[in-house]
Coordinates of C-alpha atoms and ligand atoms in Angstrom, one line a residue:
M1 CA 0.0 0.0 0.0
T2 CA 1.4 3.4 -0.8
S3 CA 1.3 6.3 1.6
N4 CA -1.3 8.0 -0.6
Q5 CA -3.5 5.0 -0.3
I6 CA -3.1 4.8 3.4
R7 CA -4.0 8.5 3.8
R8 CA -7.1 7.9 1.7
R9 CA -8.0 4.7 3.4
F10 CA -7.9 6.3 6.8
L11 CA -10.2 9.1 5.8
D12 CA -12.6 6.7 4.0
F13 CA -12.7 4.4 7.0
F14 CA -13.7 7.2 9.3
K15 CA -16.0 8.8 6.8
D16 CA -17.8 5.5 6.6
K17 CA -18.1 5.5 10.4
N18 CA -19.9 8.9 10.2
H19 CA -17.0 11.1 10.8
A20 CA -16.8 14.5 9.0
V21 CA -13.5 14.7 7.2
L22 CA -11.6 18.0 7.8
N23 CA -8.9 19.5 5.7
S24 CA -5.5 19.9 7.2
A25 CA -5.2 23.3 8.9
P26 CA -2.0 25.2 7.7
L27 CA 1.3 24.2 9.3
V28 CA 1.6 27.7 10.5
T29 CA -0.7 28.1 13.5
S30 CA -3.4 30.6 13.1
D31 CA -3.1 33.6 15.3
T32 CA -6.7 33.7 16.0
K33 CA -7.3 31.3 18.8
G34 CA -5.0 32.6 21.4
L35 CA -4.5 29.1 22.6
T36 CA -1.9 28.4 20.0
N37 CA 0.0 31.5 20.8
S38 CA 2.9 29.6 22.4
T39 CA 3.6 27.4 19.4
L40 CA 4.6 28.6 16.0
F41 CA 3.5 25.5 14.1
N42 CA 0.8 22.9 14.5
T43 CA 2.4 20.0 16.4
A44 CA -0.5 17.6 16.4
G45 CA -3.8 17.0 14.7
V46 CA -5.6 18.1 17.9
Q47 CA -4.1 21.5 18.0
P48 CA -6.5 23.3 15.6
L49 CA -9.4 21.5 17.4
I50 CA -8.6 22.6 21.0
P51 CA -11.4 25.2 21.2
Y52 CA -13.9 22.4 20.3
L53 CA -12.5 20.0 22.9
L54 CA -13.0 22.8 25.4
G55 CA -16.7 23.0 24.6
E56 CA -17.2 25.2 21.5
T57 CA -19.6 23.5 19.0
H58 CA -17.9 22.3 15.9
P59 CA -19.9 23.1 12.7
E60 CA -19.1 19.7 11.2
G61 CA -20.5 17.7 14.1
K62 CA -19.3 15.5 16.9
R63 CA -17.3 12.9 15.0
L64 CA -14.3 14.3 13.1
A65 CA -11.3 13.0 11.3
S66 CA -8.3 14.6 9.6
V67 CA -4.8 14.3 8.3
Q68 CA -2.9 17.3 9.7
K69 CA 0.5 18.6 8.7
C70 CA 2.7 18.9 11.8
L71 CA 6.1 20.3 12.6
R72 CA 8.0 19.4 15.8
T73 CA 11.3 21.2 16.3
T74 CA 11.5 19.5 19.7
D75 CA 12.3 16.3 17.8
I76 CA 15.1 17.8 15.8
E77 CA 17.8 15.8 17.7
E78 CA 15.9 12.6 17.0
V79 CA 15.7 13.0 13.3
S80 CA 18.4 10.5 12.4
D81 CA 16.6 7.7 14.2
A82 CA 14.1 5.4 12.5
T83 CA 10.8 7.1 13.6
H84 CA 11.2 10.9 14.0
A85 CA 10.8 13.6 11.5
T86 CA 10.4 17.3 12.1
F87 CA 7.7 17.6 9.4
F88 CA 5.2 14.7 9.5
E89 CA 1.5 14.2 9.0
M90 CA -0.8 13.1 11.8
L91 CA -3.9 11.0 11.2
G92 CA -6.6 11.6 13.8
N93 CA -10.1 11.0 14.8
W94 CA -12.2 12.8 17.4
S95 CA -15.3 12.3 19.3
L96 CA -16.7 15.5 20.9
G97 CA -19.0 14.2 23.6
D98 CA -20.0 11.3 21.3
Y99 CA -18.4 7.8 21.5
F100 CA -15.9 7.0 24.2
K101 CA -13.4 4.3 25.1
E102 CA -15.3 1.3 23.8
E103 CA -15.8 2.6 20.3
A104 CA -12.5 4.5 20.1
I105 CA -10.5 1.4 20.8
K106 CA -12.6 -0.7 18.4
L107 CA -12.1 1.9 15.6
S108 CA -8.3 2.0 16.2
F109 CA -8.0 -1.8 16.3
E110 CA -10.2 -2.3 13.2
F111 CA -8.4 0.3 11.1
L112 CA -5.0 -1.2 12.0
T113 CA -5.9 -4.8 11.5
D114 CA -8.8 -5.1 9.1
K115 CA -7.7 -6.4 5.7
E116 CA -10.7 -5.1 3.7
V117 CA -11.1 -1.5 5.0
G118 CA -8.0 -1.0 7.2
L119 CA -4.3 -1.7 6.9
G120 CA -4.3 -5.4 7.6
L121 CA -1.6 -5.2 10.2
D122 CA -0.8 -8.4 12.1
P123 CA -2.6 -8.3 15.6
E124 CA 0.1 -10.6 16.9
R125 CA 2.6 -7.8 16.5
L126 CA 0.5 -5.2 18.4
Y127 CA 1.3 -4.2 22.0
V128 CA -0.7 -1.6 23.9
T129 CA -0.3 0.4 27.1
V130 CA -3.0 1.8 29.4
F131 CA -2.8 4.1 32.5
E132 CA -1.8 2.4 35.7
G133 CA -3.4 4.9 38.1
D134 CA -1.9 7.3 40.6
E135 CA -3.0 9.6 43.5
N136 CA -5.0 11.7 41.0
A137 CA -7.0 9.2 39.0
P138 CA -7.7 5.5 39.2
K139 CA -6.2 2.7 37.1
D140 CA -7.9 2.5 33.6
D141 CA -9.5 -0.9 34.1
E142 CA -12.1 0.0 31.5
A143 CA -9.6 0.5 28.7
F144 CA -7.8 -2.7 29.8
S145 CA -10.9 -4.8 29.6
I146 CA -11.9 -3.4 26.2
W147 CA -8.5 -4.2 24.8
K148 CA -8.8 -7.7 26.2
K149 CA -11.5 -8.3 23.6
Y150 CA -8.9 -7.9 20.9
L151 CA -5.5 -8.8 22.4
P152 CA -4.2 -11.2 25.1
A153 CA -3.8 -9.5 28.5
S154 CA -0.1 -10.4 28.3
R155 CA 0.4 -7.7 25.6
I156 CA -1.5 -5.0 27.5
Y157 CA 0.8 -3.1 29.9
F158 CA -0.2 -0.7 32.7
M159 CA 2.1 2.3 32.6
S160 CA 2.5 5.5 34.7
A161 CA 1.2 9.0 34.1
D162 CA 4.6 9.9 32.5
S163 CA 3.6 8.1 29.4
N164 CA -0.1 7.5 29.6
W165 CA -1.7 10.7 30.9
W166 CA -2.7 13.7 28.9
S167 CA -3.3 17.2 30.2
A168 CA -3.4 20.6 28.6
G169 CA -2.5 22.6 31.7
D170 CA -3.7 23.4 35.1
N171 CA -7.3 24.0 34.0
G172 CA -9.5 22.1 31.6
P173 CA -9.9 18.5 30.4
C174 CA -7.4 15.8 31.1
G175 CA -7.4 12.0 31.2
P176 CA -5.6 8.7 30.5
D177 CA -4.5 7.5 27.1
T178 CA -3.8 4.2 25.5
E179 CA -0.9 3.8 23.1
M180 CA -0.4 1.3 20.4
F181 CA 3.0 -0.1 19.4
Y182 CA 4.0 -2.4 16.5
D183 CA 6.7 -5.0 16.5
I184 CA 9.1 -4.3 13.6
T185 CA 11.6 -7.1 14.1
K186 CA 12.0 -9.7 11.5
D187 CA 11.0 -12.7 13.4
G188 CA 8.6 -11.1 15.8
L189 CA 9.1 -10.7 19.5
G190 CA 6.2 -12.8 20.8
E191 CA 5.3 -12.7 24.4
L192 CA 7.1 -10.0 26.4
S193 CA 7.1 -9.3 30.1
K194 CA 6.6 -5.6 31.0
E195 CA 10.3 -5.2 31.5
A196 CA 11.1 -6.8 28.1
Y197 CA 8.5 -4.7 26.4
I198 CA 10.0 -1.5 27.9
K199 CA 13.4 -2.6 26.7
A200 CA 12.0 -3.3 23.2
D201 CA 10.5 0.2 23.1
E202 CA 13.9 1.8 24.1
E203 CA 15.6 -0.2 21.4
Q204 CA 13.0 0.8 18.8
K205 CA 12.0 -2.9 18.2
V206 CA 8.5 -1.8 18.8
V207 CA 7.3 1.5 17.4
E208 CA 4.6 3.8 18.8
I209 CA 2.0 4.2 16.0
W210 CA -1.1 5.5 17.6
N211 CA -2.3 7.3 20.7
D212 CA -5.9 7.5 21.9
V213 CA -6.5 10.1 24.6
F214 CA -9.6 9.9 26.7
M215 CA -10.6 13.3 28.0
E216 CA -12.5 12.1 31.0
Y217 CA -11.7 14.4 34.0
E218 CA -11.7 18.1 34.7
K219 CA -8.8 19.9 36.3
K220 CA -9.1 23.2 38.2
D221 CA -6.0 24.9 39.5
G222 CA -4.0 21.8 38.9
E223 CA -6.3 19.5 40.8
I224 CA -8.8 17.0 39.4
K225 CA -12.3 18.0 40.4
G226 CA -14.2 15.1 39.0
K227 CA -15.5 13.8 35.7
L228 CA -16.3 15.9 32.7
S229 CA -20.0 16.1 31.7
E230 CA -19.0 15.7 28.0
Q231 CA -16.2 13.2 27.4
N232 CA -14.0 13.5 24.4
V233 CA -11.7 11.3 22.4
D234 CA -8.6 12.6 20.7
T235 CA -6.4 10.3 18.7
G236 CA -3.2 10.7 16.8
S237 CA -1.3 8.4 14.5
G238 CA 1.8 9.4 12.5
L239 CA 1.3 8.7 8.8
E240 CA 5.1 8.1 8.3
R241 CA 5.2 5.5 11.0
I242 CA 1.9 3.8 10.0
T243 CA 3.3 3.6 6.4
M244 CA 6.6 2.2 7.7
V245 CA 4.9 -0.7 9.5
T246 CA 2.4 -1.3 6.7
Q247 CA 5.2 -1.4 4.1
G248 CA 7.4 -3.5 6.3
K249 CA 10.2 -1.0 6.3
D250 CA 12.8 -0.5 9.0
S251 CA 12.5 3.3 9.2
I252 CA 10.2 6.1 8.0
F253 CA 13.0 7.1 5.7
D254 CA 12.6 3.9 3.7
T255 CA 8.9 4.5 3.0
D256 CA 7.7 6.2 -0.2
L257 CA 7.3 9.4 1.8
F258 CA 11.0 9.8 2.0
S259 CA 12.8 7.2 -0.2
P260 CA 12.9 9.4 -3.4
L261 CA 14.7 12.1 -1.4
I262 CA 17.1 9.6 0.2
E263 CA 17.8 7.9 -3.1
K264 CA 18.6 11.2 -4.7
I265 CA 20.9 12.3 -1.9
K266 CA 22.6 8.9 -2.0
K267 CA 23.2 9.2 -5.7
E268 CA 24.7 12.7 -5.4
A269 CA 26.7 12.3 -2.3
E270 CA 30.3 11.4 -2.6
N271 CA 30.5 10.7 1.1
Y272 CA 27.0 9.4 2.0
N273 CA 26.1 8.5 5.6
T274 CA 22.7 7.6 6.9
E275 CA 22.5 10.3 9.6
G276 CA 23.3 13.1 7.2
G277 CA 21.1 11.7 4.4
R278 CA 18.1 11.6 6.8
I279 CA 18.7 15.0 8.2
I280 CA 19.0 16.6 4.8
A281 CA 15.9 14.8 3.5
D282 CA 13.9 15.7 6.6
H283 CA 15.0 19.3 6.8
L284 CA 14.5 20.1 3.1
K285 CA 11.0 18.7 3.3
A286 CA 10.1 20.8 6.3
V287 CA 11.7 23.9 4.8
S288 CA 9.7 23.4 1.5
F289 CA 6.4 23.1 3.5
M290 CA 7.2 26.2 5.5
L291 CA 8.2 28.3 2.5
T292 CA 5.0 27.2 0.8
E293 CA 3.1 28.8 3.6
G294 CA 5.0 32.0 3.3
V295 CA 7.5 31.6 6.2
L296 CA 10.9 33.2 5.2
P297 CA 14.3 32.8 6.8
S298 CA 14.9 35.3 9.6
N299 CA 16.4 35.5 13.1
T300 CA 13.2 35.2 15.0
D301 CA 10.2 32.9 15.5
R302 CA 9.2 30.8 12.5
G303 CA 11.8 32.3 10.3
Y304 CA 14.5 31.3 12.7
I305 CA 13.3 27.7 12.7
L306 CA 13.3 27.7 8.9
R307 CA 16.9 29.2 8.9
R308 CA 18.1 26.6 11.4
L309 CA 16.8 23.7 9.4
L310 CA 18.0 24.9 6.1
R311 CA 21.5 25.9 7.2
R312 CA 21.9 22.7 9.1
A313 CA 20.9 20.8 5.9
I314 CA 23.4 22.8 3.8
R315 CA 26.2 22.1 6.3
W316 CA 25.4 18.4 6.1
S317 CA 25.3 18.5 2.4
D318 CA 28.9 19.8 2.5
K319 CA 29.9 17.0 4.8
L320 CA 28.4 14.4 2.5
K321 CA 30.0 16.1 -0.4
I322 CA 26.9 16.8 -2.5
E323 CA 28.5 19.0 -5.1
N324 CA 26.8 18.5 -8.4
I325 CA 23.3 19.7 -7.4
K326 CA 22.0 22.6 -5.4
I327 CA 20.3 21.8 -2.2
S328 CA 17.3 23.6 -3.6
D329 CA 17.0 20.9 -6.3
L330 CA 15.8 18.6 -3.6
A331 CA 12.6 20.7 -3.3
D332 CA 11.7 19.2 -6.8
I333 CA 11.5 15.8 -5.2
V334 CA 9.5 17.1 -2.2
A335 CA 7.0 18.5 -4.7
L336 CA 6.9 15.2 -6.5
I337 CA 6.3 13.1 -3.3
Y338 CA 3.3 15.4 -2.4
K339 CA 2.1 16.3 -5.9
D340 CA -1.3 14.8 -5.3
T341 CA -1.9 15.6 -1.7
Y342 CA -0.2 19.0 -1.4
P343 CA -0.1 20.4 -5.0
E344 CA 0.7 23.8 -3.5
I345 CA 4.3 22.8 -3.2
T346 CA 4.5 22.2 -7.0
E347 CA 2.6 25.5 -7.5
N348 CA 5.1 27.4 -5.4
L349 CA 8.2 25.5 -6.4
E350 CA 9.9 28.3 -8.2
S351 CA 9.7 30.7 -5.3
I352 CA 10.6 28.0 -2.8
K353 CA 13.8 27.2 -4.7
K354 CA 14.6 30.8 -5.1
A355 CA 14.2 31.4 -1.3
I356 CA 16.4 28.4 -0.6
D357 CA 19.1 29.6 -3.0
L358 CA 19.1 33.1 -1.6
E359 CA 19.5 31.8 1.9
E360 CA 22.3 29.4 0.8
I361 CA 24.2 32.4 -0.7
K362 CA 23.8 34.4 2.5
F363 CA 25.0 31.5 4.6
R364 CA 27.9 30.7 2.5
K365 CA 29.2 34.2 2.5
R366 CA 29.6 34.0 6.2
L367 CA 30.5 30.4 6.5
K368 CA 34.3 30.7 6.1
A369 CA 34.7 33.5 8.5
G370 CA 32.3 31.8 10.9
L371 CA 34.3 28.6 10.9
K372 CA 37.5 30.6 11.8
E373 CA 35.6 32.2 14.7
L374 CA 34.4 28.8 15.7
E375 CA 37.9 27.6 16.0
K376 CA 38.8 30.5 18.2
G377 CA 36.1 29.5 20.6
T378 CA 33.8 32.4 20.0
D379 CA 30.5 32.5 21.9
P380 CA 27.8 30.5 20.1
F381 CA 25.4 33.5 20.3
I382 CA 27.9 35.7 18.5
L383 CA 28.4 33.0 16.0
F384 CA 24.6 33.0 15.5
T385 CA 24.0 36.8 15.3
T386 CA 27.2 37.8 13.4
Y387 CA 27.9 34.7 11.4
G388 CA 24.5 33.2 11.0
F389 CA 25.4 29.8 12.6
P390 CA 22.4 28.1 14.0
V391 CA 23.1 26.7 17.5
E392 CA 22.7 23.1 16.4
L393 CA 25.4 23.6 13.8
T394 CA 27.8 25.1 16.4
K395 CA 27.0 22.3 18.7
E396 CA 27.7 19.7 16.0
L397 CA 30.9 21.4 14.9
R398 CA 32.2 21.8 18.4
A399 CA 31.3 18.2 19.2
E400 CA 33.6 17.1 16.3
N401 CA 36.4 18.5 18.5
G402 CA 35.1 16.9 21.6
Q403 CA 33.7 20.2 22.9
D404 CA 30.4 21.0 24.5
I405 CA 28.4 24.2 24.3
D406 CA 26.2 25.9 26.9
L407 CA 22.7 25.6 25.3
E408 CA 21.0 27.3 28.3
D409 CA 23.1 30.3 28.0
F410 CA 22.4 30.5 24.3
A411 CA 18.6 30.2 24.9
K412 CA 18.7 33.0 27.4
K413 CA 20.6 35.3 25.1
L414 CA 18.3 34.4 22.2
K415 CA 15.2 35.2 24.1
A416 CA 16.5 38.6 25.1
H417 CA 17.3 39.2 21.5
Q418 CA 13.9 38.1 20.2
D419 CA 12.0 40.1 22.8
L420 CA 13.9 43.2 21.6
S421 CA 13.0 42.6 17.9
R422 CA 9.4 41.9 18.7
T423 CA 9.1 45.2 20.5
G424 CA 10.5 46.7 17.4
A425 CA 7.9 45.0 15.2
A426 CA 5.1 46.1 17.5
E427 CA 6.3 49.7 17.4
K428 CA 6.4 49.7 13.7
F429 CA 3.0 48.2 13.5
K430 CA 1.4 50.6 15.8
G431 CA 3.2 53.4 13.9
G432 CA 1.0 52.3 11.0
L433 CA -1.6 54.7 12.1
A434 CA 0.4 57.8 12.2
S435 CA -2.3 60.3 12.3
H436 CA -5.7 60.4 14.1
D437 CA -7.5 62.6 11.6
Q438 CA -11.0 61.4 10.4
K439 CA -9.8 60.0 7.1
S440 CA -7.0 57.9 8.7
I441 CA -9.5 56.6 11.2
Q442 CA -11.8 55.5 8.4
Y443 CA -9.0 53.7 6.7
H444 CA -8.2 52.0 10.0
T445 CA -11.6 50.5 10.2
A446 CA -11.6 49.6 6.5
T447 CA -8.3 47.7 7.2
H448 CA -10.1 45.5 9.8
L449 CA -12.9 44.8 7.2
L450 CA -10.3 44.0 4.6
H451 CA -8.3 41.7 6.8
Q452 CA -11.4 39.6 7.6
A453 CA -12.7 39.7 4.0
L454 CA -9.3 38.3 2.8
R455 CA -9.5 35.5 5.3
E456 CA -13.0 34.6 4.1
V457 CA -12.1 34.7 0.5
L458 CA -8.6 33.3 0.5
G459 CA -8.5 31.3 3.7
D460 CA -7.5 31.4 7.4
H461 CA -3.8 31.3 6.5
V462 CA -4.1 35.1 5.8
S463 CA -2.6 37.0 8.6
Q464 CA -1.4 40.6 8.9
K465 CA 2.2 41.3 8.3
G466 CA 2.1 45.0 8.3
S467 CA -0.1 48.0 7.8
N468 CA 0.4 51.6 6.9
I469 CA -2.3 54.3 6.6
T470 CA -2.2 57.8 5.2
T471 CA -5.1 60.2 4.6
D472 CA -5.6 58.9 1.0
R473 CA -5.1 55.2 1.1
L474 CA -4.5 52.1 3.2
R475 CA -1.7 49.6 2.7
F476 CA -2.0 46.1 4.1
D477 CA 0.6 43.3 3.9
F478 CA -0.5 39.8 4.6
T479 CA 0.6 36.2 4.2
H480 CA -0.5 34.6 1.0
S481 CA 1.6 32.8 -1.5
A482 CA -0.2 33.3 -4.8
K483 CA -1.1 36.4 -6.8
M484 CA -4.8 37.2 -6.2
T485 CA -7.0 36.6 -9.2
D486 CA -9.3 39.3 -10.5
G487 CA -12.2 37.2 -9.2
E488 CA -10.7 37.1 -5.7
K489 CA -10.1 40.8 -5.6
K490 CA -13.6 41.4 -6.7
S491 CA -15.0 39.1 -4.0
V492 CA -13.0 40.9 -1.3
E493 CA -14.1 44.3 -2.5
D494 CA -17.7 43.1 -2.7
L495 CA -17.6 41.7 0.8
V496 CA -16.1 44.8 2.3
N497 CA -18.7 47.0 0.5
Q498 CA -21.5 44.7 1.7
K499 CA -20.3 45.2 5.3
I500 CA -20.2 48.9 4.7
K501 CA -23.7 48.9 3.3
E502 CA -25.0 46.8 6.3
G503 CA -24.1 49.7 8.5
L504 CA -22.6 47.6 11.2
P505 CA -21.6 49.2 14.6
V506 CA -17.9 49.2 15.5
K507 CA -17.6 48.5 19.2
S508 CA -14.9 47.7 21.6
I509 CA -14.6 45.8 24.8
T510 CA -11.8 45.3 27.3
L511 CA -11.3 41.8 28.6
P512 CA -8.8 40.0 30.8
K513 CA -6.2 38.5 28.4
A514 CA -7.2 34.9 28.8
E515 CA -10.8 35.7 28.0
A516 CA -9.9 37.9 25.1
E517 CA -7.9 35.1 23.6
K518 CA -11.0 32.8 23.9
T519 CA -13.0 35.1 21.6
A520 CA -10.8 34.1 18.7
A521 CA -10.1 37.8 17.9
L522 CA -7.2 38.2 15.5
H523 CA -4.0 39.4 17.1
F524 CA -0.4 39.8 16.2
F525 CA 1.6 36.8 16.8
G526 CA 4.2 37.1 19.5
D527 CA 3.0 40.6 20.5
K528 CA 3.1 41.2 24.2
Y529 CA -0.3 42.2 25.5
G530 CA -1.0 43.4 29.0
D531 CA -3.2 41.6 31.5
E532 CA -6.2 43.4 30.0
V533 CA -6.8 43.5 26.2
N534 CA -8.9 45.7 24.1
I535 CA -10.9 44.1 21.3
Y536 CA -12.5 46.1 18.5
Y537 CA -15.4 44.1 16.8
I538 CA -17.6 45.0 13.9
G539 CA -21.1 43.8 14.3
E540 CA -23.9 43.8 16.9
S541 CA -22.4 41.3 19.3
L542 CA -19.0 40.0 20.0
E543 CA -20.0 36.5 19.2
G544 CA -21.6 37.2 15.9
A545 CA -19.1 39.9 14.8
F546 CA -17.8 39.9 11.2
S547 CA -14.4 41.1 12.4
K548 CA -12.7 40.9 15.8
E549 CA -9.2 42.2 16.5
F550 CA -7.0 43.0 19.4
C551 CA -6.6 46.7 18.8
G552 CA -6.2 50.0 20.6
G553 CA -8.2 52.0 18.1
P554 CA -9.3 54.6 17.2
H555 CA -12.1 53.6 14.9
I556 CA -15.3 55.1 13.4
K557 CA -18.6 54.3 15.1
N558 CA -20.4 52.6 12.2
T559 CA -19.3 51.1 8.9
S560 CA -21.9 53.3 7.1
E561 CA -19.5 56.2 7.6
L562 CA -17.3 54.6 4.9
S563 CA -17.6 55.3 1.2
N564 CA -17.0 52.7 -1.6
F565 CA -14.0 50.5 -1.0
K566 CA -11.7 49.8 -3.9
I567 CA -8.5 47.7 -4.3
K568 CA -6.0 49.8 -6.3
K569 CA -3.1 47.4 -6.3
E570 CA -2.2 43.9 -5.3
E571 CA 1.4 42.9 -5.5
S572 CA 4.1 40.8 -3.9
V573 CA 6.5 42.3 -1.4
A574 CA 8.4 39.2 -0.4
S575 CA 7.9 35.5 -1.1
G576 CA 4.7 34.5 0.6
T577 CA 3.7 38.1 1.4
R578 CA 1.3 40.1 -0.6
R579 CA 0.5 43.8 -0.4
I580 CA -2.8 45.5 -1.1
K581 CA -3.3 49.2 -1.5
A582 CA -6.9 50.3 -1.4
T583 CA -8.9 53.5 -1.2
L584 CA -12.3 54.7 0.0
E585 CA -13.8 56.6 -2.9
Ligands
ATP601 P1 7.4 9.5 20.6 O1 7.4 9.2 22.0 O2 7.7 8.3 19.7 O3 8.2 10.7 20.2 P2 5.0 11.0 21.0 O4 4.6 10.5 22.3 O5 5.8 12.2 20.9 O6 5.9 9.8 20.2 P3 2.4 11.8 20.2 O7 2.6 13.1 20.7 O8 1.5 10.9 21.0 O9 3.8 11.0 20.0 O10 1.9 11.8 18.7 C1 1.0 10.9 18.2 C2 1.6 10.1 17.0 O11 2.3 10.9 16.1 C3 2.6 9.1 17.5 O12 2.0 7.9 17.9 C4 3.4 8.9 16.3 O13 2.8 7.9 15.4 C5 3.4 10.3 15.6 N1 4.6 11.1 15.8 C6 4.9 11.8 16.9 N2 6.1 12.4 16.8 C7 6.5 12.1 15.5 C8 7.7 12.5 14.7 N3 8.6 13.4 15.2 N4 7.8 12.1 13.5 C9 6.9 11.2 13.0 N5 5.8 10.8 13.7 C10 5.6 11.3 14.9
MG602 MG1 7.8 12.7 20.9

C-alpha cells in the first residue's frame, strides 16, 4: 500500500463511520485562537481543534477525522533515528461528547488490522499500554478490559502517568490514554514481560504508532475536580510510522514518503552516511512546506526555525560532499512526493527554490569567517548573530572536536534578542496609524474589514504582516503565496462593501487577556499584550461579529460612515507576502 492509499484509506474508513473529514489546517498556527500562541506551528492534529475540545460547538458535528500537517522542532535531535521527522502528518479521529473508550479502541483496532477496510496489520505484533493509576486518578481498568477483547492480556501493559496521561495545563480537560505499538523485528518478539516490552521500546524494536486520549476528567487549578460532563476522544497516529509498518520498512525514511529524497541524496553524495542523508531529507522537506506557507528565513520565531533547518541541511550536504546539485534541487523531489496531496508545493516550487538559493548564498558568504571564529572558541550566540550559525550547527561542529556548548546560556541570550526585535515590530505596526484625523480613522476600520474579507475569500492562513495608513489610502501586507485573481479581488471588494452597506456598529470591549484570547479575535503573533486587552469588533455582538481584532483603536462608530472600498493594487512584497493598496472613494 502506498502512503497516498493509506491516507485515503484512513479518511474513507472514518467517513464510513460517520466522521466528518476536515482538511488539514495550515502548518503555521493561526493567530486567532489565542491558545496556539505559544507554538509557531501545529504540532498535532488536535491543535486546531482545541477550542472544540474545550466546549465550543464544531460546525461539522461530533465525529471528526483529519490528516494534519505537523512540525515538531522538539524532535530535531531525534531526526536521524528510525521514527522521528520534524515535518510529519498526523492521522486523527475525534469524538466531541459522542463515543468514548469502547468505540475509540474498536475503531483504532479495526483500522490497524482489518484487511478489507484497514491496513491489515498483524494483531500478533501489536502491544498496547494503558494508564496504571496514581494519586490523582484510578487505574484505567475500563480500557484494559476493552483491549482484552482484541489482544491477550499479556500484551497490554499498565504504565505510569509519565507516558499515559494527557493534560493541557492546570485547567480544563485531562485524562488517561492508550498507546499502540507495533513490533518491527524480522522474526517477531512474541510474548514480552513488561520489562522486556519497555526494553524493546527503548531499542525501537516496537514503534509507537497511535495514541488514543480519553478526556475524562476536569482539572481546576492543577487538581482533578471530577468527571467531565462531556467526554471527548482525541487520537493521533503518524502517517510516516503507519506507512513504515504497513510497508514492512525499517524506518520512516525507507517509505515512499522519504525514499525518493534519500535515493537522490545517496546518488549525489560522494560521502554518504545515513545520519546526514536523513537530516538533509527531513529538513529540506520541512523547509519546503514552511516556504509554501509564506515563512521566510529570519532570526526570530518561525523564520529562525526555517533558517536553522536549512543551514543545518546545507552544512550536512557539504559534509556528505553533495557537489553536483544545489540543495534547492531537492525541493523538486519534495514536490513530487506530495504532488497529489499538497499540490501547492508544486505550484510554489519556483519561489521555494529561489528562497532556498538566496538563503544558501547568504549563509555561504559567512561560513568561512564563521568557521574561523568557531575555531577561536567564539561564543555560540555571537556565531549566530554575526555569522548566522544556528546553534545546532555550532553544537555539532564543536562536538567534532570533543567540545560542548552551553545551550541554556544560548537560549537566554536568544530570548532577550527576540524580545527586543518583537518590541521593534510592534512599534512599527502601531506606527502604521500615524495620524488620528478622520480619514485615517476611516481607513483604519476599513483595514479591519479588509483583513477579515481576505480571510473569508482566501482562507485562514491570511494574517497581517504590516499596515500603513495615510489620509488617502490604506496599505496592508499579509501572508498569502499566490497572486490574487481578479475574481478574488472582486469578492474581497464586494464583501467589504457589503459590510459597509450593512451599517454595522464598530464596538470595543476590554477583557482579561485569557478571556480575550478565547474570543478568537485576531492578534499579532508574538506581540506582548498586557493583562487586559482591548478588542474592536464589527457587528452587533462580539460572538456574531464579522471582524474581531485586538486593537487599541481609534475607529469610526459605524461602517456606514465609509464610502465605496476599492482595491487599487495587489502585489508581492516578499515570497509569501502580498500587499494591497486600497482606497475609500
Ligand atoms: P514518541 O514518544 O515516539 O516521540 P510521541 O509520544 O511524541 O511519540 P504523540 O505526541 O503521542 O507522539 O503523537 C501521536 C503520534 O504521532 C505518535 O503515535 C506517532 O505515530 C506520531 N509522531 C509523533 N512524533 C513524531 C515525529 N517526530 N515524526 C513522525 N511521527 C511522529
Ligand atoms: Mg515525541
